[in-house]
mmCIF file as gemmi writes it, N, C-alpha and C atoms, coordinates in Angstrom:
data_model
loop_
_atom_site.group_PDB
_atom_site.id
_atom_site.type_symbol
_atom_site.label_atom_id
_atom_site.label_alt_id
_atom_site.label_comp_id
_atom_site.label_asym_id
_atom_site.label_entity_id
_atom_site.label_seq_id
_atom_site.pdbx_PDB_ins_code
_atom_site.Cartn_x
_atom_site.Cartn_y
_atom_site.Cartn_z
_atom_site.occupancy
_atom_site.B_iso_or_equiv
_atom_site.pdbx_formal_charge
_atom_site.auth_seq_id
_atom_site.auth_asym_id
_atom_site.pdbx_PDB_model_num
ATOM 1 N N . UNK Axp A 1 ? -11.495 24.022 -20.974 1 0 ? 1 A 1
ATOM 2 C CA . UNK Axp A 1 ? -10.759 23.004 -20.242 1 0 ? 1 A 1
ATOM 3 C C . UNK Axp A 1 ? -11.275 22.905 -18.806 1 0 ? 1 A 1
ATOM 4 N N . UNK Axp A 2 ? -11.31 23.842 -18.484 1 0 ? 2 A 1
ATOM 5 C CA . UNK Axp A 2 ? -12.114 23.869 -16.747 1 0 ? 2 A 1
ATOM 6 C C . UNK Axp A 2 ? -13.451 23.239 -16.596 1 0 ? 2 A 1
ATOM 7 N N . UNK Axp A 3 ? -14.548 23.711 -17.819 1 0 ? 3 A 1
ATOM 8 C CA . UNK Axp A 3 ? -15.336 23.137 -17.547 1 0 ? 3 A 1
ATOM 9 C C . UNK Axp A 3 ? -15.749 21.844 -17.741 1 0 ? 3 A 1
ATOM 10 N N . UNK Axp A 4 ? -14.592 20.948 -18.609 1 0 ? 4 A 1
ATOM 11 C CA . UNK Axp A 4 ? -14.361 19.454 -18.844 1 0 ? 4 A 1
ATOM 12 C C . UNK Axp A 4 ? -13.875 19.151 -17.911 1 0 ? 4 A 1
ATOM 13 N N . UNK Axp A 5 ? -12.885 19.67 -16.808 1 0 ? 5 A 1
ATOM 14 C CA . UNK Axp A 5 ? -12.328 19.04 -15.608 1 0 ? 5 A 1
ATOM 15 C C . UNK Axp A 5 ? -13.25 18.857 -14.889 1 0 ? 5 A 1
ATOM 16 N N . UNK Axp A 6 ? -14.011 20.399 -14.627 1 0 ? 6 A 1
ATOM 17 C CA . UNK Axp A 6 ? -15.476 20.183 -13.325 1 0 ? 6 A 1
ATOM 18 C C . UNK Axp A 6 ? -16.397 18.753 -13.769 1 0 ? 6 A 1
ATOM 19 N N . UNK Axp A 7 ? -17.125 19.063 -14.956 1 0 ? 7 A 1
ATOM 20 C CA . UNK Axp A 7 ? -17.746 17.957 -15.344 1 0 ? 7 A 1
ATOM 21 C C . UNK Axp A 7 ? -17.203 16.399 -15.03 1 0 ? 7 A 1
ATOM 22 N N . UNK Axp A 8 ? -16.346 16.211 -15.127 1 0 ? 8 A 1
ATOM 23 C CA . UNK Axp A 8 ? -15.209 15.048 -15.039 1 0 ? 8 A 1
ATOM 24 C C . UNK Axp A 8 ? -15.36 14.7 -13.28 1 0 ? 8 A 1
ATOM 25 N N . UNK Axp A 9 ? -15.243 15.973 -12.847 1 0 ? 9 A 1
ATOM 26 C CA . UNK Axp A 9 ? -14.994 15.597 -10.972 1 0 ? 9 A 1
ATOM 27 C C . UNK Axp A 9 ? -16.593 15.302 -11.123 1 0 ? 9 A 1
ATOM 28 N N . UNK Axp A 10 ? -17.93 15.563 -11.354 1 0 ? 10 A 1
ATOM 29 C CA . UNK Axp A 10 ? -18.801 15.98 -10.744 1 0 ? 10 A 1
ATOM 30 C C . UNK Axp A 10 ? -19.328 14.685 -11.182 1 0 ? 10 A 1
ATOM 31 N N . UNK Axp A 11 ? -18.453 13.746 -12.552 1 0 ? 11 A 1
ATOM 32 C CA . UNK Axp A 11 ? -19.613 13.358 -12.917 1 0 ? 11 A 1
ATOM 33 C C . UNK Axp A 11 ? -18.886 11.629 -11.94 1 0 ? 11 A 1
ATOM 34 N N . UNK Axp A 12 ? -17.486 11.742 -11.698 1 0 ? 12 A 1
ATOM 35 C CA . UNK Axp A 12 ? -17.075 10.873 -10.763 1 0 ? 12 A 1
ATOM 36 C C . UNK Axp A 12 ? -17.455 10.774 -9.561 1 0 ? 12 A 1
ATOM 37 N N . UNK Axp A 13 ? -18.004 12.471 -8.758 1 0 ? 13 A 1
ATOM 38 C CA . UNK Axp A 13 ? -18.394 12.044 -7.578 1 0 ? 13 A 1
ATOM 39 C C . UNK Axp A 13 ? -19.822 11.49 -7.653 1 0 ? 13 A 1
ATOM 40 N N . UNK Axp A 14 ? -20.749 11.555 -8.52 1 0 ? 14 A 1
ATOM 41 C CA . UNK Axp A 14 ? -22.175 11.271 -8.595 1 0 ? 14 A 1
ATOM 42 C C . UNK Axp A 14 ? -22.253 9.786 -8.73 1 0 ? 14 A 1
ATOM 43 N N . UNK Axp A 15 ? -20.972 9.252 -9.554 1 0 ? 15 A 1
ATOM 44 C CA . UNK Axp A 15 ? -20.726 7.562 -9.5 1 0 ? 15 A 1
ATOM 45 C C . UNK Axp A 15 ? -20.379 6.799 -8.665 1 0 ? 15 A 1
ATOM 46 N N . UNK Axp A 16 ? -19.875 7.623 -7.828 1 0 ? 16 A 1
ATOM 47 C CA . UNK Axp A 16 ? -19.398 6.868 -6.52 1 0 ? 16 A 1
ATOM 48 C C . UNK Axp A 16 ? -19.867 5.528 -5.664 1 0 ? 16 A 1
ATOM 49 N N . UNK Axp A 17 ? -21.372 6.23 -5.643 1 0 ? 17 A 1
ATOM 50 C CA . UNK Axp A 17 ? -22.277 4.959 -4.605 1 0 ? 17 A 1
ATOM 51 C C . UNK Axp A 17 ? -22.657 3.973 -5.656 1 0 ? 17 A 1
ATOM 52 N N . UNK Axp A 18 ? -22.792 4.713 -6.836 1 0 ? 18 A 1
ATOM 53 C CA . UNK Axp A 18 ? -23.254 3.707 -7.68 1 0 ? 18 A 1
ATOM 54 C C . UNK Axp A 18 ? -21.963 2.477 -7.87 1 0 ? 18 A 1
ATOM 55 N N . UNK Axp A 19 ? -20.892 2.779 -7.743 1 0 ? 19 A 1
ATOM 56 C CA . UNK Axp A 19 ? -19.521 1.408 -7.994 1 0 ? 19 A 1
ATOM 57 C C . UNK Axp A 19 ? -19.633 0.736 -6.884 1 0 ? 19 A 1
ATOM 58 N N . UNK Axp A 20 ? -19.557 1.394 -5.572 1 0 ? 20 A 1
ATOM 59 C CA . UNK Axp A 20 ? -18.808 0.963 -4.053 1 0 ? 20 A 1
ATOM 60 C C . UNK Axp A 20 ? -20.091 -0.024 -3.925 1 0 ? 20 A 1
ATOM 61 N N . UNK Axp A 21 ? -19.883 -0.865 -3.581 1 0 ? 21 A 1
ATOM 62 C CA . UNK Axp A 21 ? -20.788 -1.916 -2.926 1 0 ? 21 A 1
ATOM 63 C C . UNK Axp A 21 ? -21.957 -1.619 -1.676 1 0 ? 21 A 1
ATOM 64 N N . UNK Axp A 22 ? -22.806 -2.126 -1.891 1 0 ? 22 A 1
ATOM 65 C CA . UNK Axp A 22 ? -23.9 -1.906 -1.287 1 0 ? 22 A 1
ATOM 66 C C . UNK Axp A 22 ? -23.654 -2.701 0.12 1 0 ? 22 A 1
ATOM 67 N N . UNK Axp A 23 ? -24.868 -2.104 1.376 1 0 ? 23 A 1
ATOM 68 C CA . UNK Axp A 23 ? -24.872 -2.82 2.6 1 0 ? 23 A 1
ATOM 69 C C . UNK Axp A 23 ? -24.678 -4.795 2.019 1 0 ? 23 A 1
ATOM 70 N N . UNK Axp A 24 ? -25.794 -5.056 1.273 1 0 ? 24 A 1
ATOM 71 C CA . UNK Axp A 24 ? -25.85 -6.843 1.387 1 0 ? 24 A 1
ATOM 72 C C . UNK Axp A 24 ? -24.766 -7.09 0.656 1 0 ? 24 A 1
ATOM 73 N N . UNK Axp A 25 ? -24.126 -6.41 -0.377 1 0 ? 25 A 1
ATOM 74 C CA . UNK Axp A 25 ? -22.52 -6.913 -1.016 1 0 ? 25 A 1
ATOM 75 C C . UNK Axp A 25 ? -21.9 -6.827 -0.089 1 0 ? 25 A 1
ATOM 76 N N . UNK Axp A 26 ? -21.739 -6.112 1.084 1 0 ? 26 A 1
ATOM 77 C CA . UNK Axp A 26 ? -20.432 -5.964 2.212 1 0 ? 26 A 1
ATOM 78 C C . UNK Axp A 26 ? -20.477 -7.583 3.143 1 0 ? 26 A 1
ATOM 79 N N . UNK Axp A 27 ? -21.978 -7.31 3.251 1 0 ? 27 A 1
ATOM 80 C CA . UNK Axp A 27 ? -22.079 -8.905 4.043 1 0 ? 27 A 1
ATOM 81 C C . UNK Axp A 27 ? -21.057 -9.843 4.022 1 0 ? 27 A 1
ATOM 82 N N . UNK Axp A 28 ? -21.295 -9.82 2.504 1 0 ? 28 A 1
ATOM 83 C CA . UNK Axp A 28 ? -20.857 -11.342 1.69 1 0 ? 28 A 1
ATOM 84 C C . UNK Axp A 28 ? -19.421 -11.117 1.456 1 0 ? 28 A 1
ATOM 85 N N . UNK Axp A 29 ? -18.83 -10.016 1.248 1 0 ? 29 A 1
ATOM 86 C CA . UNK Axp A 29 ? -17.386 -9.647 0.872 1 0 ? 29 A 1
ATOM 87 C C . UNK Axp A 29 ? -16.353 -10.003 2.139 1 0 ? 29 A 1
ATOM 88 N N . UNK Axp A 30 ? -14.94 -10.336 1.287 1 0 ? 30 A 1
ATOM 89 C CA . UNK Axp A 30 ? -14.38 -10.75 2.485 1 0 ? 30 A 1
ATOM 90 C C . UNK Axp A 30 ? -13.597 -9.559 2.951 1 0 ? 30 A 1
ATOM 91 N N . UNK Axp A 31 ? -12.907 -10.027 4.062 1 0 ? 31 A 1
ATOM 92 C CA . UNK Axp A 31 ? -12.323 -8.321 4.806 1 0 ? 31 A 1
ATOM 93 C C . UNK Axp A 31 ? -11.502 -8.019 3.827 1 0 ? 31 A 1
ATOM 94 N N . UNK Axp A 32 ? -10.439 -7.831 2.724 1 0 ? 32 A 1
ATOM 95 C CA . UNK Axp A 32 ? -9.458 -7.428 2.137 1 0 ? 32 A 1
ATOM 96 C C . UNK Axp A 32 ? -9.969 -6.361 1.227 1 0 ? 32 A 1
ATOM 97 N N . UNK Axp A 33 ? -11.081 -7.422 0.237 1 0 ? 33 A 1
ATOM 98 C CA . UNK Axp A 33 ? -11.253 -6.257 -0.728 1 0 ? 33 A 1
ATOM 99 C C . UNK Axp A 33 ? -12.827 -6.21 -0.299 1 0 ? 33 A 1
ATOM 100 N N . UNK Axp A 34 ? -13.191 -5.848 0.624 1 0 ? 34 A 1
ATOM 101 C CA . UNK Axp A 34 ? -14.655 -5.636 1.153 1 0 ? 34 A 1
ATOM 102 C C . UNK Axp A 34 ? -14.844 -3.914 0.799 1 0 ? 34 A 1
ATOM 103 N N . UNK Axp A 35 ? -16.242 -3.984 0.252 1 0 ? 35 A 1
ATOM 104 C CA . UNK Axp A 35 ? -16.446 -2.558 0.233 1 0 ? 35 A 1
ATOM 105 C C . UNK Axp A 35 ? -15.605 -1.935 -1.288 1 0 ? 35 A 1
ATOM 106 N N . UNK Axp A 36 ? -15.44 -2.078 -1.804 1 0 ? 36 A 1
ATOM 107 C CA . UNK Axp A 36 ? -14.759 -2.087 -3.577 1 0 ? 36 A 1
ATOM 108 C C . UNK Axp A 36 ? -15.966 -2.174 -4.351 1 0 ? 36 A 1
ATOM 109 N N . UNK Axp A 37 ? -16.475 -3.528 -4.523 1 0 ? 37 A 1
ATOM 110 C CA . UNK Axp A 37 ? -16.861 -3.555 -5.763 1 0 ? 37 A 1
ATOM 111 C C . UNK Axp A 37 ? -18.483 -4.191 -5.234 1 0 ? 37 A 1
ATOM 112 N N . UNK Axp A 38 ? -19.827 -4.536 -6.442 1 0 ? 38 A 1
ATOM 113 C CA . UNK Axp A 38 ? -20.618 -5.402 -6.286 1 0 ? 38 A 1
ATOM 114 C C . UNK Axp A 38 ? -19.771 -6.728 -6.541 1 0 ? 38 A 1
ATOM 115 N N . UNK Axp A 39 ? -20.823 -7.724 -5.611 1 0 ? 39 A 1
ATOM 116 C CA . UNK Axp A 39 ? -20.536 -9.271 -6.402 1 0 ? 39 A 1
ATOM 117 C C . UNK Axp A 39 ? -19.181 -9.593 -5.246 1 0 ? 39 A 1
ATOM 118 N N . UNK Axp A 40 ? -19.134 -10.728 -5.604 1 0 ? 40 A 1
ATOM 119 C CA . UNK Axp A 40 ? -18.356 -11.726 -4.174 1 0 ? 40 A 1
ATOM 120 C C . UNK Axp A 40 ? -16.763 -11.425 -4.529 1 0 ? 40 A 1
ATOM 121 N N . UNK Axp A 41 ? -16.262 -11.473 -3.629 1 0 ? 41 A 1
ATOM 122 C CA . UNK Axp A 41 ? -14.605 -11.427 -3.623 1 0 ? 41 A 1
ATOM 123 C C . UNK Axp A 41 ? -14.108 -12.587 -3.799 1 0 ? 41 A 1
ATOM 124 N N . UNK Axp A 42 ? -12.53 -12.834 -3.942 1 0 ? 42 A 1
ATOM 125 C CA . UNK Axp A 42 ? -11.737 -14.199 -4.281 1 0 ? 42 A 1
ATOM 126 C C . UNK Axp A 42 ? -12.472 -15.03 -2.665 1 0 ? 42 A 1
ATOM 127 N N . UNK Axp A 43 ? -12.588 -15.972 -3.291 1 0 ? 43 A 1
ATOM 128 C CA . UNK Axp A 43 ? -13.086 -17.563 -2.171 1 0 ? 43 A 1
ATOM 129 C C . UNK Axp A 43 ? -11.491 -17.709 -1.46 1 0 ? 43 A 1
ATOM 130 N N . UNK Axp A 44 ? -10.32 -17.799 -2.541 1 0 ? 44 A 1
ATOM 131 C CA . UNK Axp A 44 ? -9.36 -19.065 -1.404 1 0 ? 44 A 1
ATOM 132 C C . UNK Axp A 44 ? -8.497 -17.952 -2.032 1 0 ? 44 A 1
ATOM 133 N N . UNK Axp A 45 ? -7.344 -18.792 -0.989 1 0 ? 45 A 1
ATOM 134 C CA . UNK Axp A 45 ? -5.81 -17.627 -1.543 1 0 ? 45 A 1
ATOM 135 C C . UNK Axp A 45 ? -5.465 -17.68 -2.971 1 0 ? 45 A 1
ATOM 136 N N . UNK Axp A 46 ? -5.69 -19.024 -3.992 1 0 ? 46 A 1
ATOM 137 C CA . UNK Axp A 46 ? -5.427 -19.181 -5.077 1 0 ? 46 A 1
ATOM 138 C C . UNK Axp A 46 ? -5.592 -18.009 -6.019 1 0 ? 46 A 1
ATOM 139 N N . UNK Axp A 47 ? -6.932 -17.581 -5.6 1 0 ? 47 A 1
ATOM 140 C CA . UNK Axp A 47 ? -7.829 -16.091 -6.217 1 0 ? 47 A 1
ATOM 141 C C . UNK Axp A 47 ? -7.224 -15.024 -6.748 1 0 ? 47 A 1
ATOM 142 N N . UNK Axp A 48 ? -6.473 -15.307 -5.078 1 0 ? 48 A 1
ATOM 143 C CA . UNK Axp A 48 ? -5.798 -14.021 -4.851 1 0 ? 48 A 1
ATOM 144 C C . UNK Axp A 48 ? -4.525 -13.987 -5.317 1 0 ? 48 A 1
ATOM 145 N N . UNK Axp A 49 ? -3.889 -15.335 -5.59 1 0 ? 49 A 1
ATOM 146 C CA . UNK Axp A 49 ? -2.827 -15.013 -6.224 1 0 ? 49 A 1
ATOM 147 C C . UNK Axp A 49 ? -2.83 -15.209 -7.089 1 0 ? 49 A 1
ATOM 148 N N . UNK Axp A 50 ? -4.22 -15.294 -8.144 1 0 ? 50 A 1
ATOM 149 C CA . UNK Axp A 50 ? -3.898 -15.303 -9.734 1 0 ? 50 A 1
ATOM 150 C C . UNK Axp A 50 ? -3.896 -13.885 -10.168 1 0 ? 50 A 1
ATOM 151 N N . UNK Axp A 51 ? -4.918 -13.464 -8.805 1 0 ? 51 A 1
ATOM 152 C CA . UNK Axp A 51 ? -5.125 -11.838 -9.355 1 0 ? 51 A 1
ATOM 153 C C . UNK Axp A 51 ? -3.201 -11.286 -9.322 1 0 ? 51 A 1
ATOM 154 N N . UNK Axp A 52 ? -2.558 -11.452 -8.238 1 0 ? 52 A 1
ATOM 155 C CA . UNK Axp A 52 ? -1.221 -10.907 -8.082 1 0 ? 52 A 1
ATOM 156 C C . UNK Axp A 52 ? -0.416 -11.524 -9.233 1 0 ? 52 A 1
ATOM 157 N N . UNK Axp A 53 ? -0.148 -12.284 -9.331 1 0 ? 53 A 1
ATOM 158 C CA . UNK Axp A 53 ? 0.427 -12.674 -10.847 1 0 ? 53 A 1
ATOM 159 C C . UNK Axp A 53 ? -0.055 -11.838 -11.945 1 0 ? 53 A 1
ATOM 160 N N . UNK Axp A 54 ? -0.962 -11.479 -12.13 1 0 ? 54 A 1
ATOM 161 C CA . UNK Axp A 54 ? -1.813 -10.914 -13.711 1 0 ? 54 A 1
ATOM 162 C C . UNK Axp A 54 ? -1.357 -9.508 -13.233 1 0 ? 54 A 1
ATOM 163 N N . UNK Axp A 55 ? -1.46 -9.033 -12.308 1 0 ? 55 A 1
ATOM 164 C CA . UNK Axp A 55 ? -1.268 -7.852 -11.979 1 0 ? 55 A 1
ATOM 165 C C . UNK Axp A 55 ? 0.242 -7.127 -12.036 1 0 ? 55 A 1
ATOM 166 N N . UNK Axp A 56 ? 1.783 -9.02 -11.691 1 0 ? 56 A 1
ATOM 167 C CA . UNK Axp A 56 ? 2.849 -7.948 -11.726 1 0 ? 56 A 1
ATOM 168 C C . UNK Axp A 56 ? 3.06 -8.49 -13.477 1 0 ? 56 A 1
ATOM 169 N N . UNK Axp A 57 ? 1.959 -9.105 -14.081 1 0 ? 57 A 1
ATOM 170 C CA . UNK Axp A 57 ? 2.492 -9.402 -16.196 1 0 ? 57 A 1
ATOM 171 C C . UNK Axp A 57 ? 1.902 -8.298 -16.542 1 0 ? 57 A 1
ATOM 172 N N . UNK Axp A 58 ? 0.88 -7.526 -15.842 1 0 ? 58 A 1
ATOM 173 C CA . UNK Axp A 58 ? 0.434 -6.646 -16.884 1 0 ? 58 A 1
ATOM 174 C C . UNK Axp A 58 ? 1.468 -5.094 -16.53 1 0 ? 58 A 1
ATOM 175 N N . UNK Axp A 59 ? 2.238 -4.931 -15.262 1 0 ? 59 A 1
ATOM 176 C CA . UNK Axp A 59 ? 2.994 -4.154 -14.808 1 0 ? 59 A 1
ATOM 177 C C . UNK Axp A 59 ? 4.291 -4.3 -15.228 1 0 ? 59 A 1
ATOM 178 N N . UNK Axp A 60 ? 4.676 -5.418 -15.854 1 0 ? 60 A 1
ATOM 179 C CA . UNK Axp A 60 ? 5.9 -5.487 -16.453 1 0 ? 60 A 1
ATOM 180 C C . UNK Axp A 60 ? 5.849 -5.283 -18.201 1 0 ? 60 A 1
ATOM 181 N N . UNK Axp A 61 ? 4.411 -6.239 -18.433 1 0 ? 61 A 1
ATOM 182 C CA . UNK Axp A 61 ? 4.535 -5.437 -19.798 1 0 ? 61 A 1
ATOM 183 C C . UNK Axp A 61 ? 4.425 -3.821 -20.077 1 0 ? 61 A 1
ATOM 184 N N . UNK Axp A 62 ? 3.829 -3.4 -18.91 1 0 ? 62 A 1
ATOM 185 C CA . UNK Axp A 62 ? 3.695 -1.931 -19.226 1 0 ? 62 A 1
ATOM 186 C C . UNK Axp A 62 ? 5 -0.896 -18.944 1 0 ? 62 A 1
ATOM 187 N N . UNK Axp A 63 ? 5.753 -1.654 -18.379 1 0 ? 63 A 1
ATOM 188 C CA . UNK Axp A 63 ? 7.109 -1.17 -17.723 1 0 ? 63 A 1
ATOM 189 C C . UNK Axp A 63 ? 8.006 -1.153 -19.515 1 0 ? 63 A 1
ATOM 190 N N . UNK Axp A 64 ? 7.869 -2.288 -19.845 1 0 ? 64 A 1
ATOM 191 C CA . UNK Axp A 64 ? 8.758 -2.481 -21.088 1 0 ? 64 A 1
ATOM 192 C C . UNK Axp A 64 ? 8.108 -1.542 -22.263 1 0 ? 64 A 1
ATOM 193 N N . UNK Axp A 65 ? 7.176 -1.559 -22.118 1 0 ? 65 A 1
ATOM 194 C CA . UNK Axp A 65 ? 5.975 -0.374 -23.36 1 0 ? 65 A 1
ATOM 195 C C . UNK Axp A 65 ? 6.418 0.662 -23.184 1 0 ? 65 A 1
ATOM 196 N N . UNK Axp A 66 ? 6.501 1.207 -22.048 1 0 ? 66 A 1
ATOM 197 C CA . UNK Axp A 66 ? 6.834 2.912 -22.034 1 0 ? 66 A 1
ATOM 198 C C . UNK Axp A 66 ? 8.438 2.591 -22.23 1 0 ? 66 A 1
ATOM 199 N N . UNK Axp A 67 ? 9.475 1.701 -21.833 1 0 ? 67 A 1
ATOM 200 C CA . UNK Axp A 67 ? 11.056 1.768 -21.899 1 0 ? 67 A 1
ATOM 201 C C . UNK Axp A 67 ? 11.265 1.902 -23.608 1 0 ? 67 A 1
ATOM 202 N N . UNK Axp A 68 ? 10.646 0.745 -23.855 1 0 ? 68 A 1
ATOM 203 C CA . UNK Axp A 68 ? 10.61 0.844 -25.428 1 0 ? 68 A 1
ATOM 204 C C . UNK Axp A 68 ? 10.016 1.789 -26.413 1 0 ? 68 A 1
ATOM 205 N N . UNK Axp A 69 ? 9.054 2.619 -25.668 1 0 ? 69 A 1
ATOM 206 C CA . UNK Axp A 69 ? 8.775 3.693 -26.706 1 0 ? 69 A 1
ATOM 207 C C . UNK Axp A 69 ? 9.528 4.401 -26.612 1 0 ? 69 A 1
ATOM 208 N N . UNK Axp A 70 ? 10.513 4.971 -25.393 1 0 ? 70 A 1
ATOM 209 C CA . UNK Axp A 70 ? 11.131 6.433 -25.201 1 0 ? 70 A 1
ATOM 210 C C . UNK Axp A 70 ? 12.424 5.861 -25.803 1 0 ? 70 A 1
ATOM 211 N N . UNK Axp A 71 ? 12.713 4.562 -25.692 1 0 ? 71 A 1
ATOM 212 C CA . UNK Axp A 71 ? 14.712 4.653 -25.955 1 0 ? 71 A 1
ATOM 213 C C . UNK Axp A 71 ? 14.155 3.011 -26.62 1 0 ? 71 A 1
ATOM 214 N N . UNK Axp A 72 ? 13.632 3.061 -28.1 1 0 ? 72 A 1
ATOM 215 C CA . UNK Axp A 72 ? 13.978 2.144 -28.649 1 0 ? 72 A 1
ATOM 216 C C . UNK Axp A 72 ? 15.238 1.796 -28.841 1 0 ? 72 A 1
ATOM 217 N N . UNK Axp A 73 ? 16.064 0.781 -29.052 1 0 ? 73 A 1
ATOM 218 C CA . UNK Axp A 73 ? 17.079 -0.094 -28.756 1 0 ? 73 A 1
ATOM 219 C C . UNK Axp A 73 ? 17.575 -0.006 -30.063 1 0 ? 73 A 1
ATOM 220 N N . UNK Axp A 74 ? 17.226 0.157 -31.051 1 0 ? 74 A 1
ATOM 221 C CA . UNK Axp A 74 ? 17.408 -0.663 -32.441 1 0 ? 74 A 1
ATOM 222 C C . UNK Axp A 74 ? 18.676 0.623 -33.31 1 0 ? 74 A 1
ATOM 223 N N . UNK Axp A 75 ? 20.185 0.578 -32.865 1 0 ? 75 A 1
ATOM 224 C CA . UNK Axp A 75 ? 21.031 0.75 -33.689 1 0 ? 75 A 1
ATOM 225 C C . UNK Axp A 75 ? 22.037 0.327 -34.627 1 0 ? 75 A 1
ATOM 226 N N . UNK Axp A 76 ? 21.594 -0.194 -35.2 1 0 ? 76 A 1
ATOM 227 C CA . UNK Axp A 76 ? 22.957 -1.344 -36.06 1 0 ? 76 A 1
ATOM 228 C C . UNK Axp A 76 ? 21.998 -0.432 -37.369 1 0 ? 76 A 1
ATOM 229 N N . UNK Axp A 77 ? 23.171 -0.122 -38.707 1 0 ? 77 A 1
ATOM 230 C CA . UNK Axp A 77 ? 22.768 0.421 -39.723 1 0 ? 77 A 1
ATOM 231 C C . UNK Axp A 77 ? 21.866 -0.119 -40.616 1 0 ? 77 A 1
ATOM 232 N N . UNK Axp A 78 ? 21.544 -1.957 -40.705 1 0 ? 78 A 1
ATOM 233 C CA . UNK Axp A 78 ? 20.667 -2.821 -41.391 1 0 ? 78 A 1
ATOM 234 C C . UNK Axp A 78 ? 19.812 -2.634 -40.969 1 0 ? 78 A 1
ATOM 235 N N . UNK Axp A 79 ? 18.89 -1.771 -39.773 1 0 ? 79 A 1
ATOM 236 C CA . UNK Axp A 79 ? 17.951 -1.902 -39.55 1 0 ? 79 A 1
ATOM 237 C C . UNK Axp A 79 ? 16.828 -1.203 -40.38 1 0 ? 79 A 1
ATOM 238 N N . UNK Axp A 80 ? 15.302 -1.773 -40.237 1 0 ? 80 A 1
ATOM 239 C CA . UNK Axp A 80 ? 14.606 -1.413 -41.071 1 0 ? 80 A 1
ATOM 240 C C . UNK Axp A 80 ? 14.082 0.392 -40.896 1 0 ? 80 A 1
ATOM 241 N N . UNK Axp A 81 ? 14.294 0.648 -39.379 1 0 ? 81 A 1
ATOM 242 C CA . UNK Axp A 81 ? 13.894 2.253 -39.417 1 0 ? 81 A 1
ATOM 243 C C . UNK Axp A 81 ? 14.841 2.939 -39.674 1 0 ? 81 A 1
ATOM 244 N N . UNK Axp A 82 ? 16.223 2.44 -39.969 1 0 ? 82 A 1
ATOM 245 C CA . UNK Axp A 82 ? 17.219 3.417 -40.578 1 0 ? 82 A 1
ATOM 246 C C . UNK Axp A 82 ? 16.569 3.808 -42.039 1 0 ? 82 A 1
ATOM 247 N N . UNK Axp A 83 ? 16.115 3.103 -42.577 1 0 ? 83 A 1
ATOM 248 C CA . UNK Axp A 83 ? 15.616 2.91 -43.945 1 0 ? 83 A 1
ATOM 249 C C . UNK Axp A 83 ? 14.316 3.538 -44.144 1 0 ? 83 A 1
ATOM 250 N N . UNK Axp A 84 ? 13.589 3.998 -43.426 1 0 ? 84 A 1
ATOM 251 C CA . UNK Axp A 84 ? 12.36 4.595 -43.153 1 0 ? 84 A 1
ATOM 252 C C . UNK Axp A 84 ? 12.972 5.645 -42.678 1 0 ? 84 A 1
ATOM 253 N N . UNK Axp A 85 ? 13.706 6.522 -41.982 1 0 ? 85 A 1
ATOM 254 C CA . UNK Axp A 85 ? 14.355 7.56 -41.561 1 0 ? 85 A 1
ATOM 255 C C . UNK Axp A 85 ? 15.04 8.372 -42.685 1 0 ? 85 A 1
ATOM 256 N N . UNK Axp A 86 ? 16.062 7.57 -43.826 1 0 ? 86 A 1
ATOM 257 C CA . UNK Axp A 86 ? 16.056 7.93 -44.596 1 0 ? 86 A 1
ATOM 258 C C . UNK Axp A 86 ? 15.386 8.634 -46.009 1 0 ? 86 A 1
């Protein structure tokens, strides 16, 4: 297990420069998300707020995924996992 963790840190820090954007990507990047990624950032606010929209659907579906796995809802006796339980 230790030596899958080390490997894991060593092989994230060696990726590092390779993700973060280079001097001529910073150029071009705008101040918010400058320095993140290769390749150009959102142009207009629209960008930016499609990214924030997608970001609080995929945070709410994931909110309801974990609620619903731990305390499924489903007690009335017709149901089909009473019947599979049995």
């Amino acid at each position: 297990m230790y030596k899958k963790t080390l490997f894991s840190a060593l092989l994230l820090m060696c990726c590092q420069p390779i993700v973060m954007a280079c001097d001529a990507c910073k150029k071009k990047q705008a101040v918010v998300l400058g320095g993140l990624t290769h390749g150009k950032t959102p142009d207009s606010n629209w960008d930016y707020l499609i990214v924030v929209v997608m970001v609080v659907v995929v945070l709410v579906i994931f909110f309801y995924s974990v609620k619903w796995l731990i305390r499924p809802g489903e007690k009335s006796a017709g149901h089909i996992k009473q019947f599979i339980l049995e």
